[in-house]
C-alpha atoms as a PDB file:
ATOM      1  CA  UNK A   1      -7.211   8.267  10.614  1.00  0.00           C
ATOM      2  CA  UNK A   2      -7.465   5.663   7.916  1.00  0.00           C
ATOM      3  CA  UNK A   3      -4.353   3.279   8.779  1.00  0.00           C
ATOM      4  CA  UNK A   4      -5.088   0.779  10.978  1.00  0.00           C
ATOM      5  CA  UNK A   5      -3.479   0.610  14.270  1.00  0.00           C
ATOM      6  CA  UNK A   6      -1.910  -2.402  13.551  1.00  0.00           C
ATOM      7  CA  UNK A   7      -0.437  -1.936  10.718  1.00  0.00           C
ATOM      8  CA  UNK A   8       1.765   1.275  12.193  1.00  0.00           C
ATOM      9  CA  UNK A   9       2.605  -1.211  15.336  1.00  0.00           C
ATOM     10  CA  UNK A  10       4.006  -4.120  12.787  1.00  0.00           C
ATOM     11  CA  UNK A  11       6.366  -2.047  11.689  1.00  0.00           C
ATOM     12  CA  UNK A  12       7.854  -0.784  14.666  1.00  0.00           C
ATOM     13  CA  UNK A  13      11.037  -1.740  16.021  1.00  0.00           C
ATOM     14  CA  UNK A  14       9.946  -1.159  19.697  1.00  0.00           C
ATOM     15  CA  UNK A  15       7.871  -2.979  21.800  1.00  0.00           C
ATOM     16  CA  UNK A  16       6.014  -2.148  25.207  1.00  0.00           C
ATOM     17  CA  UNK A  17       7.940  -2.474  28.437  1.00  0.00           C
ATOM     18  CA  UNK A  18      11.226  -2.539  26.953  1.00  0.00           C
ATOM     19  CA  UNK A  19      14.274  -0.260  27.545  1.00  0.00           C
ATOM     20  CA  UNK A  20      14.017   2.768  26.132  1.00  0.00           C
ATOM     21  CA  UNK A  21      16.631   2.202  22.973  1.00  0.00           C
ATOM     22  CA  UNK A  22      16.235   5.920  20.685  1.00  0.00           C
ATOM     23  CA  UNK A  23      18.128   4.289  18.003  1.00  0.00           C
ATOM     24  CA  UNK A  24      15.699   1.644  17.482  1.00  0.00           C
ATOM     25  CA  UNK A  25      13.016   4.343  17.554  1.00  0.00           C
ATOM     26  CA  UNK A  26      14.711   5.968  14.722  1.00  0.00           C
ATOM     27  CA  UNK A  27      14.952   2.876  12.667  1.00  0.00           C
ATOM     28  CA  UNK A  28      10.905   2.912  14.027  1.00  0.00           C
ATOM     29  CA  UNK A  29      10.076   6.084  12.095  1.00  0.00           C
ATOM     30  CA  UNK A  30      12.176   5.194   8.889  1.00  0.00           C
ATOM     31  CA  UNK A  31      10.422   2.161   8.632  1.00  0.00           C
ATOM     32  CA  UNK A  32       6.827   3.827   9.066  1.00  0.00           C
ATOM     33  CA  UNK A  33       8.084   6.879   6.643  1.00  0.00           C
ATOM     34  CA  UNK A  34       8.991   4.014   4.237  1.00  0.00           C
ATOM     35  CA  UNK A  35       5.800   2.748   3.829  1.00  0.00           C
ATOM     36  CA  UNK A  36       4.715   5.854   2.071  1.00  0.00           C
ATOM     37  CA  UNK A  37       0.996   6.511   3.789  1.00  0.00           C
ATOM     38  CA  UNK A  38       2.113   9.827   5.818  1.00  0.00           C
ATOM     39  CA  UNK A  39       3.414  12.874   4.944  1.00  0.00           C
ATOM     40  CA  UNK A  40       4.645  13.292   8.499  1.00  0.00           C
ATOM     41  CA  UNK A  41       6.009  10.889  11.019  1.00  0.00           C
ATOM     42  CA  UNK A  42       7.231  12.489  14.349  1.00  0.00           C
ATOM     43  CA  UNK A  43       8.360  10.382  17.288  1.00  0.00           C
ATOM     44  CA  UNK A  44       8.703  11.878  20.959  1.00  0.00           C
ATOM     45  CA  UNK A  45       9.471  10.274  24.107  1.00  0.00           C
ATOM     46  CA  UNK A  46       7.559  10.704  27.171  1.00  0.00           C
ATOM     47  CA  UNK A  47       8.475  10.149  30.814  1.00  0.00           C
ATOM     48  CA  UNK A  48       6.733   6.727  32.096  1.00  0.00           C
ATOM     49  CA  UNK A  49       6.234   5.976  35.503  1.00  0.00           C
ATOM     50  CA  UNK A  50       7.876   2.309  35.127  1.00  0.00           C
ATOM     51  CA  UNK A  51      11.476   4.087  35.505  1.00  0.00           C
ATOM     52  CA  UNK A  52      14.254   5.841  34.792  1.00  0.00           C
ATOM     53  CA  UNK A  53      15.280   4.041  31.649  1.00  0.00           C
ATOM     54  CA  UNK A  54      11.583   3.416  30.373  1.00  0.00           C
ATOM     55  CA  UNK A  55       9.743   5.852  28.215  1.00  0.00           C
ATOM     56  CA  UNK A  56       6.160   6.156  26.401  1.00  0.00           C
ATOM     57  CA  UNK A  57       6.747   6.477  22.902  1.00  0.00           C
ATOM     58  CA  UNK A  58       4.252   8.914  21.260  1.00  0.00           C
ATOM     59  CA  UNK A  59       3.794   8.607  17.263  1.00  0.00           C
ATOM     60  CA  UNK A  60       2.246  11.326  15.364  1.00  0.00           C
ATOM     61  CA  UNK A  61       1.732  10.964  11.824  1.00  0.00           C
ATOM     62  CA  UNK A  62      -0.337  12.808   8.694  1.00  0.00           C
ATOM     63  CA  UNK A  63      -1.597  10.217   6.155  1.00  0.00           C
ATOM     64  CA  UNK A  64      -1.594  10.968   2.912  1.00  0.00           C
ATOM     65  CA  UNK A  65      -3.384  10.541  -0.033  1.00  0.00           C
ATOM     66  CA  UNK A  66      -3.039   6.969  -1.084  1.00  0.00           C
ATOM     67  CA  UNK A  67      -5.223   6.452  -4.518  1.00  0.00           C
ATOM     68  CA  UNK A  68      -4.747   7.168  -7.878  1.00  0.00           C
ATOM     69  CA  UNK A  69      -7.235   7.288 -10.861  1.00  0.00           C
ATOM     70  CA  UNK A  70      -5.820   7.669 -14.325  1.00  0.00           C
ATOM     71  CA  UNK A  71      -7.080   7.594 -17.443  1.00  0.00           C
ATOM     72  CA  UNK A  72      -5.900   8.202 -21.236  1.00  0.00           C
ATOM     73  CA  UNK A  73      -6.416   6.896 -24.771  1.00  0.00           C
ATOM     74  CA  UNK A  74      -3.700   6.310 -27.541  1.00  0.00           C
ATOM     75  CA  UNK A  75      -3.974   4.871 -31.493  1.00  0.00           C
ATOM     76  CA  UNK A  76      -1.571   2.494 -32.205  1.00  0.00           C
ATOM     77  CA  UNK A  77      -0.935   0.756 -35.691  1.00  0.00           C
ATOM     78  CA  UNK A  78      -0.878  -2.535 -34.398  1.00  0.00           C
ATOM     79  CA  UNK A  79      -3.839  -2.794 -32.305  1.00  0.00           C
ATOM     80  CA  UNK A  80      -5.771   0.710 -33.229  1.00  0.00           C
ATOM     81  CA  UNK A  81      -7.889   2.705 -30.995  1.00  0.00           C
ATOM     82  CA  UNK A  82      -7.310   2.067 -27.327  1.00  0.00           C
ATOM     83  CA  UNK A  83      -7.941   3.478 -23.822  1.00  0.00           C
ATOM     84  CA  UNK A  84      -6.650   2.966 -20.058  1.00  0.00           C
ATOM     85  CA  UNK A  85      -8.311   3.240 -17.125  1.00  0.00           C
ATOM     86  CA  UNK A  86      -6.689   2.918 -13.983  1.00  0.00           C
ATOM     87  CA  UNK A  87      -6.955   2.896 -10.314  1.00  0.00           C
ATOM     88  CA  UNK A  88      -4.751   2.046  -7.322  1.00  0.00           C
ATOM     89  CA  UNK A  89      -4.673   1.975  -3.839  1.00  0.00           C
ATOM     90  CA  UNK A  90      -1.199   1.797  -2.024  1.00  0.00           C
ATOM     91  CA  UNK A  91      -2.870   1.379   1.759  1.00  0.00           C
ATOM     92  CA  UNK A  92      -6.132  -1.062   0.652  1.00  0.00           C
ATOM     93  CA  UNK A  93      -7.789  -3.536   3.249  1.00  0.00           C
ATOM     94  CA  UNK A  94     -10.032  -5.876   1.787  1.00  0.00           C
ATOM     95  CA  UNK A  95     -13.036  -6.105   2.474  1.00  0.00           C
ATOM     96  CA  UNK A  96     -12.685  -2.571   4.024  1.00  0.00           C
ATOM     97  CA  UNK A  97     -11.702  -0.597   1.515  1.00  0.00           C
ATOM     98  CA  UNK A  98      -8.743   1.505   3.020  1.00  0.00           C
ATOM     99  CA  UNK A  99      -5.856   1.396   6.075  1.00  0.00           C
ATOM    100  CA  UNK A 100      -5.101  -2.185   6.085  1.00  0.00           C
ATOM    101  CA  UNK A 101      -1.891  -2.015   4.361  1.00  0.00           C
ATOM    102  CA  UNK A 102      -2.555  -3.849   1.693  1.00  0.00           C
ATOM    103  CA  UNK A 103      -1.638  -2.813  -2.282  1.00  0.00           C
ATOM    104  CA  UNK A 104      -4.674  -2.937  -5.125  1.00  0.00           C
ATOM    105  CA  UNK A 105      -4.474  -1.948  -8.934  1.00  0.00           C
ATOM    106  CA  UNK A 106      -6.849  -2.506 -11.340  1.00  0.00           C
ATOM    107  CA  UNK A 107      -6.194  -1.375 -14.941  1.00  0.00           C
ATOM    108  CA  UNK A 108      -8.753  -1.766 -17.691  1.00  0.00           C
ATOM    109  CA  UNK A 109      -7.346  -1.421 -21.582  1.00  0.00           C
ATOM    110  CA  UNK A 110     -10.391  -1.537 -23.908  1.00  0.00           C
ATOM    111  CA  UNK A 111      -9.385  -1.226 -27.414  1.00  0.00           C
ATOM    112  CA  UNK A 112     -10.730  -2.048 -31.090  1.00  0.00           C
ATOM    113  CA  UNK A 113      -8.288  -5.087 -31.338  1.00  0.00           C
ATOM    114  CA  UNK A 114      -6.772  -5.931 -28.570  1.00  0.00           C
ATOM    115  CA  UNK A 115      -8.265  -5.631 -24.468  1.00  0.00           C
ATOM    116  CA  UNK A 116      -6.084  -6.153 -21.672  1.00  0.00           C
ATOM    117  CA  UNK A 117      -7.420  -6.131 -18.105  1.00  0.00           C
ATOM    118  CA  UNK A 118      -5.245  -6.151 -15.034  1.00  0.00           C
ATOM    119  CA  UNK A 119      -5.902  -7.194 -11.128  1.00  0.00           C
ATOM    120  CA  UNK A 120      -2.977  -7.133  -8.630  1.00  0.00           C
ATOM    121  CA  UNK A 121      -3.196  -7.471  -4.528  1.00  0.00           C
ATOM    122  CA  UNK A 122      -0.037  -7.673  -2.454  1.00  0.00           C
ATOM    123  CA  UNK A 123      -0.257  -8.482   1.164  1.00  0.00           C
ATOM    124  CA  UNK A 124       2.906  -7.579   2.487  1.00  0.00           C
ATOM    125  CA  UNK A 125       1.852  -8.689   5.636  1.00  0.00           C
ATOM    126  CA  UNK A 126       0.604 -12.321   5.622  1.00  0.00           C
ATOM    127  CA  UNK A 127      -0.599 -14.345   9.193  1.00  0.00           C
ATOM    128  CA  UNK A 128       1.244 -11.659  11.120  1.00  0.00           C
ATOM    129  CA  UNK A 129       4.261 -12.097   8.883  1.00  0.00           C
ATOM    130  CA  UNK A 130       6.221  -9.709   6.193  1.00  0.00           C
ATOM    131  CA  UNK A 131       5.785 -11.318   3.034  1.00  0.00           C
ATOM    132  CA  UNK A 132       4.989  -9.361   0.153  1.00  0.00           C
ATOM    133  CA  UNK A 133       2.681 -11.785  -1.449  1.00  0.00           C
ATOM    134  CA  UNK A 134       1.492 -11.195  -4.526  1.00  0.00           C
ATOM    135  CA  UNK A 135      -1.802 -12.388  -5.921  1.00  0.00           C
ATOM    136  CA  UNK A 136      -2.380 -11.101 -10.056  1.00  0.00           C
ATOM    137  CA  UNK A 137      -4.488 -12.112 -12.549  1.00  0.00           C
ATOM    138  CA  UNK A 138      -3.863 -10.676 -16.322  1.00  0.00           C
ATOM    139  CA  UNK A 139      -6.570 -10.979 -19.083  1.00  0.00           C
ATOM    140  CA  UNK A 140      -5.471 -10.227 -22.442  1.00  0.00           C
ATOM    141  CA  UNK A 141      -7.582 -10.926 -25.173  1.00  0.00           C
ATOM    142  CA  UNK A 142      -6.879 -10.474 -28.970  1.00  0.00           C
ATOM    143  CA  UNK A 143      -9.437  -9.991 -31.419  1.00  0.00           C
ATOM    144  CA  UNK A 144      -8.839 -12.019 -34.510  1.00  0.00           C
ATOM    145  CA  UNK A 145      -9.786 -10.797 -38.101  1.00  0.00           C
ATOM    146  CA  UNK A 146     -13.075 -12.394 -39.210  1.00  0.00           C
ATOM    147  CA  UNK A 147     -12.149 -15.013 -41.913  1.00  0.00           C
ATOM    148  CA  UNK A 148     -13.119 -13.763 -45.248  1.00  0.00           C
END
């Protein structure tokens, strides 16, 4: 499994030790199907041994596929020839690559005139805190006509 532990826990709406409560375990498993890394969430109680009101929660989920590559080309009178390439990653972890929760897109527009290059992170998660901040850095550049 790719996700990281702790980024299924954050999202839950349950914590260990406290009274079994199935509607916050449903509002548990909407959350986790809302981040959009799993095909599948299921959610099962379990009997516990710490009483009658207490159960184990047992999460099973199937990740999906979370990356994208896409690339293309286009003419366009303004700025001529161009291309796009592409990729994102809706569950990234930096340094780690993948299953920290984190967004990355990086979109490379080479072209005859014009180039326009594209980095955006979001950590939704911040110091153990939903935030949703957003770090992006654009570089467009325009090529000028020589002077004559």
């Amino acid at each position: 499994m790719r996700t990281k532990d702790k980024v299924i826990r954050r999202e839950l709406a349950v914590t260990p030790g406290e009274k079994f409560d199935m509607v916050r375990v449903k509002l548990s498993k909407q959350r986790l199907e809302g981040l959009g890394y799993f095909d599948r969430v299921d959610t099962r109680p379990e009997p516990s041994d710490a009483g009658p009101n207490r159960k184990n929660l047992v999460i099973d989920v199937n990740e999906r596929q979370t990356g994208h590559v896409r690339f293309g080309a286009g003419f366009n009178s303004e700025i001529s020839v161009f291309g796009v390439a592409e990729y994102r990653e809706g569950n990234f972890q930096a340094p780690w690559y993948r299953g920290g929760g984190q967004k990355l897109r990086l979109t490379v527009s080479p072209g005859l005139e014009f180039q326009h290059h594209e980095l955006t992170f979001i950590e939704p998660w911040f110091l153990d805190r939903k935030t949703g901040t957003l770090g992006q850095c654009l570089l467009p550049r325009l090529r000028l006509p020589e002077p004559q």
